[in-house]
Short mmCIF file of C-alpha atoms and ligand atoms in Angstrom, two decimals:
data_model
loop_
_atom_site.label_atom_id
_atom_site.label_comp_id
_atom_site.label_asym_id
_atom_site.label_seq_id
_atom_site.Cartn_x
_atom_site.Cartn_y
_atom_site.Cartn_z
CA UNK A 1 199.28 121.71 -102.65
CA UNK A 2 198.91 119.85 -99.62
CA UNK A 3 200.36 122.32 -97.62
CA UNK A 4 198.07 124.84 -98.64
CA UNK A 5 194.52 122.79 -97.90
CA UNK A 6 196.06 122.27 -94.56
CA UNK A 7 196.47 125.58 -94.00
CA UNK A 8 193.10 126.23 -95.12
CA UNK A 9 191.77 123.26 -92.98
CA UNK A 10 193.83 125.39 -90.42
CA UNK A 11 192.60 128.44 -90.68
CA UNK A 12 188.99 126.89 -91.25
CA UNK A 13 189.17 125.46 -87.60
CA UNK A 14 190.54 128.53 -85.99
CA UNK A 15 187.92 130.61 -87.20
CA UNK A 16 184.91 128.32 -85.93
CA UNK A 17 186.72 127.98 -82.86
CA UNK A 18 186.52 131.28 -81.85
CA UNK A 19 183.10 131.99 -83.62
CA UNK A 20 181.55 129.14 -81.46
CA UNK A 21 183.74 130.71 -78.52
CA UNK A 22 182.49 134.29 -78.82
CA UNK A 23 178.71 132.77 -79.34
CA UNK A 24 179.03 130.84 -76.17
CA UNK A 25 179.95 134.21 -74.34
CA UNK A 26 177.54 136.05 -76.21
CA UNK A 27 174.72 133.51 -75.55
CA UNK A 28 175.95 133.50 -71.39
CA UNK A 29 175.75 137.88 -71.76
CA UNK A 30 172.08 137.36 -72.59
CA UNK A 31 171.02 135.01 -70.04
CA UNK A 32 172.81 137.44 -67.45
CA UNK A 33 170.95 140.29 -68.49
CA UNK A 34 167.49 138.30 -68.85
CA UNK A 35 167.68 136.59 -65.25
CA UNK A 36 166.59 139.02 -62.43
CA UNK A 37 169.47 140.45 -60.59
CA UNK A 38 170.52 138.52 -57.50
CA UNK A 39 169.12 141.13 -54.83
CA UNK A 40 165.77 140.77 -56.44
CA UNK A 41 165.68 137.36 -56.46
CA UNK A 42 166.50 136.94 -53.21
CA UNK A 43 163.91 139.93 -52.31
CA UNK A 44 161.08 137.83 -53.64
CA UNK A 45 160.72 135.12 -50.48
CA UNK A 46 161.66 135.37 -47.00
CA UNK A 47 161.22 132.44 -44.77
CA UNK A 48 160.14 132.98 -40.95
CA UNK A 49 161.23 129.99 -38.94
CA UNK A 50 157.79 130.24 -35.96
CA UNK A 51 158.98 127.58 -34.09
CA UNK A 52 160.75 129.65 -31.61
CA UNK A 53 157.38 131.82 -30.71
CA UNK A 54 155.77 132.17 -27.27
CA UNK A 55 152.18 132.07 -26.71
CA UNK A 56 150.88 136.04 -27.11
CA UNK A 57 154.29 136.93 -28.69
CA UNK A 58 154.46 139.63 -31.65
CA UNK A 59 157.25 140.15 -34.21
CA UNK A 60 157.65 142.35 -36.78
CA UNK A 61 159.59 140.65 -40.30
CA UNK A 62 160.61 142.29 -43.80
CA UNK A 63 159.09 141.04 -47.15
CA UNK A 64 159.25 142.87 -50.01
CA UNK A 65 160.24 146.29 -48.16
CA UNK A 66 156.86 145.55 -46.42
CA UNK A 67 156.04 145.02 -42.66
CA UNK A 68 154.73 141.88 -41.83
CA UNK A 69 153.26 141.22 -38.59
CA UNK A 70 153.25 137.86 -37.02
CA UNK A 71 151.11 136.81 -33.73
CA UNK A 72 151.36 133.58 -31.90
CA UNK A 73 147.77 133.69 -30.40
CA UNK A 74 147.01 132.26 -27.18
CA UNK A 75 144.13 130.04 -26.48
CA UNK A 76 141.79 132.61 -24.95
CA UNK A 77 142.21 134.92 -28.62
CA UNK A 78 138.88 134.71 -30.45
CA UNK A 79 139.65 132.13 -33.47
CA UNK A 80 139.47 133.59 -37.02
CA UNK A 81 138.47 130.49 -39.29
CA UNK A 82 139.31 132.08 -42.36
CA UNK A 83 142.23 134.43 -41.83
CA UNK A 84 143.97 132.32 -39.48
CA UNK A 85 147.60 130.11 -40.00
CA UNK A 86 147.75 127.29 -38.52
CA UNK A 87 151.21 125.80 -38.14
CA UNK A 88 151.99 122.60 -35.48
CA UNK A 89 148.40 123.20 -33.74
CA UNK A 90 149.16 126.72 -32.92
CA UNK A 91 147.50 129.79 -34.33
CA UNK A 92 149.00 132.33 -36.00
CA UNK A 93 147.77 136.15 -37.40
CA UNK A 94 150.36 136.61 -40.41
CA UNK A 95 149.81 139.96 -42.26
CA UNK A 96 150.73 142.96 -44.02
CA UNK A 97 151.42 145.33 -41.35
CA UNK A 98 149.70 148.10 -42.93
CA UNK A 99 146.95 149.98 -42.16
CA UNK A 100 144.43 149.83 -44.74
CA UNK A 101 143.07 153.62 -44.73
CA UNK A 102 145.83 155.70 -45.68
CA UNK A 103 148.78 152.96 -45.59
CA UNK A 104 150.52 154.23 -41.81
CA UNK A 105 151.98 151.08 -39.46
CA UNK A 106 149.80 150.47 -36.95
CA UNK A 107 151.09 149.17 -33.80
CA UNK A 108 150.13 145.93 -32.00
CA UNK A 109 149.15 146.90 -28.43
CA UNK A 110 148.99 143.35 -26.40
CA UNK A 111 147.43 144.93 -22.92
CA UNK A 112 144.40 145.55 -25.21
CA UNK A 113 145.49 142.42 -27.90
CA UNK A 114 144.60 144.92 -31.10
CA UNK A 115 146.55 146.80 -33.66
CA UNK A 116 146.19 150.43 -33.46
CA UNK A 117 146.83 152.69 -36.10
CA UNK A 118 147.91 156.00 -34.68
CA UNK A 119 147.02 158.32 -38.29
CA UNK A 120 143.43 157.93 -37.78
CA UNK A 121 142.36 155.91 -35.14
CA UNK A 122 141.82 152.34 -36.54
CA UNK A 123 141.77 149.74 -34.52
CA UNK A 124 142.16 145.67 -35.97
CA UNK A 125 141.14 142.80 -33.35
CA UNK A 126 144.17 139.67 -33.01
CA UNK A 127 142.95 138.84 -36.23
CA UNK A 128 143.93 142.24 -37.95
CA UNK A 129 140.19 142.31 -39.24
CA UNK A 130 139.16 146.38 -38.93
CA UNK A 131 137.02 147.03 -35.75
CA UNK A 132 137.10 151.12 -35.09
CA UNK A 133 137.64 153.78 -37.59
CA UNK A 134 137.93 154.64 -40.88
CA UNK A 135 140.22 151.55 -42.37
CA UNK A 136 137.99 149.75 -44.71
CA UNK A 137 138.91 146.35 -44.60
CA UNK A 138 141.17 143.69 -42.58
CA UNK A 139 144.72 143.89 -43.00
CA UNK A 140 145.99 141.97 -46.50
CA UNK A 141 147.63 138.42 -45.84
CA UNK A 142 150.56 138.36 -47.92
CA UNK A 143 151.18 134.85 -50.04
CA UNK A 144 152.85 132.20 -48.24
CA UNK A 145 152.96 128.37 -48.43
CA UNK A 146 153.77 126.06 -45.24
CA UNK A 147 156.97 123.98 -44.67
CA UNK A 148 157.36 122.39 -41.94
CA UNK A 149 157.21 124.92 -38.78
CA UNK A 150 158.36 127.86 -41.89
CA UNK A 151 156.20 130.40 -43.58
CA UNK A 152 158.13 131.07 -47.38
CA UNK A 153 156.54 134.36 -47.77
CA UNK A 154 155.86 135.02 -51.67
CA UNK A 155 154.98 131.32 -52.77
CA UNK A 156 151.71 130.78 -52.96
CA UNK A 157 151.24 127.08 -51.09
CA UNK A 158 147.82 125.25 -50.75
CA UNK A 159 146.89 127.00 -47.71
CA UNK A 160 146.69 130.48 -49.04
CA UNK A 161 145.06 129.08 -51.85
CA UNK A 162 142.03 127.78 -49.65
CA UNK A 163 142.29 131.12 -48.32
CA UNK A 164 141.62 133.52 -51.57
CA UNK A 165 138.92 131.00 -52.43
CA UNK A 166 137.19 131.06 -49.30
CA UNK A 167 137.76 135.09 -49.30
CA UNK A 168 135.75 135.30 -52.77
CA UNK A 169 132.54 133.07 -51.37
S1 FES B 201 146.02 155.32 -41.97
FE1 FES B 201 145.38 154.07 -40.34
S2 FES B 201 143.54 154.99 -39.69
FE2 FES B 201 144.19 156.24 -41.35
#
């Protein structure tokens, strides 16, 4: 008799053992296939280190399979209150490097310090604000918060919040 609730007892165990088993791995199956996959994740903020920027100098990043122009301005470049970044006392034009007409890649053309768009003829100041053409607006600043000398592209710090309020006023 004793034998046989053992067994039982036995059996009893095994049985929730692997039940609670095959729920664990069913439970970790669903949280893999709910979380985003690693190469989106990791496509959702880039971080641009502008500490080693010149005065004047232009570079071209990746966000989001998107351009994204940055521009150390100089001191003679005409200020932009609103649209500019300004990281350790320096200035900075951070932006979605596309045009704003038709959606071509304009170019940044420092002899004349504006970004041409070679579709249609738009021009943007240092600023990327549309001066010539048909592009109907500046050139969109893409979210970013400030850390340290960094720009996290895709978080959304206090500074770009300032900036879409000020944009609606
Ligand atoms: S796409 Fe740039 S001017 Fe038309």
């Amino acid at each position: 008799m004793a034998v046989e609730q053992n067994r039982r007892d036995f059996l009893g165990f095994a049985f929730g053992g692997v039940a609670a088993v095959g729920g664990a791995f069913a439970l970790g199956a669903m949280k893999r296939s709910w979380d985003p996959l690693p190469s989106v994740a990791a496509a959702g903020f880039t971080t641009i280190d502008l500490s080693p920027m010149q005065d004047g100098e232009f570079r071209t990043f990746e966000w989001r399979k998107k351009p994204i122009f940055v521009l150390k301005k100089t001191k003679s470049m005409a200020k932009n209150e609103l649209r500019d970044i300004t990281v350790s006392d320096a200035q900075y034009t951070v932006v979605i490097g596309l045009c704003t007409h038709l959606g071509c890649i304009p170019s940044w053309d420092g002899s004349s310090e504006m970004f041409k768009c070679a579709c249609h003829g738009g021009q943007f100041d240092a600023s990327a604000v549309n001066t010539f053409g048909p592009p109907p607006r500046p050139m969109d600043i893409p979210p970013y918060k400030i850390d340290g000398t960094k720009l996290v592209l895709g978080e959304e710090g206090p500074e770009y919040k300032k900036f879409l309020e000020a944009s609606k006023a």
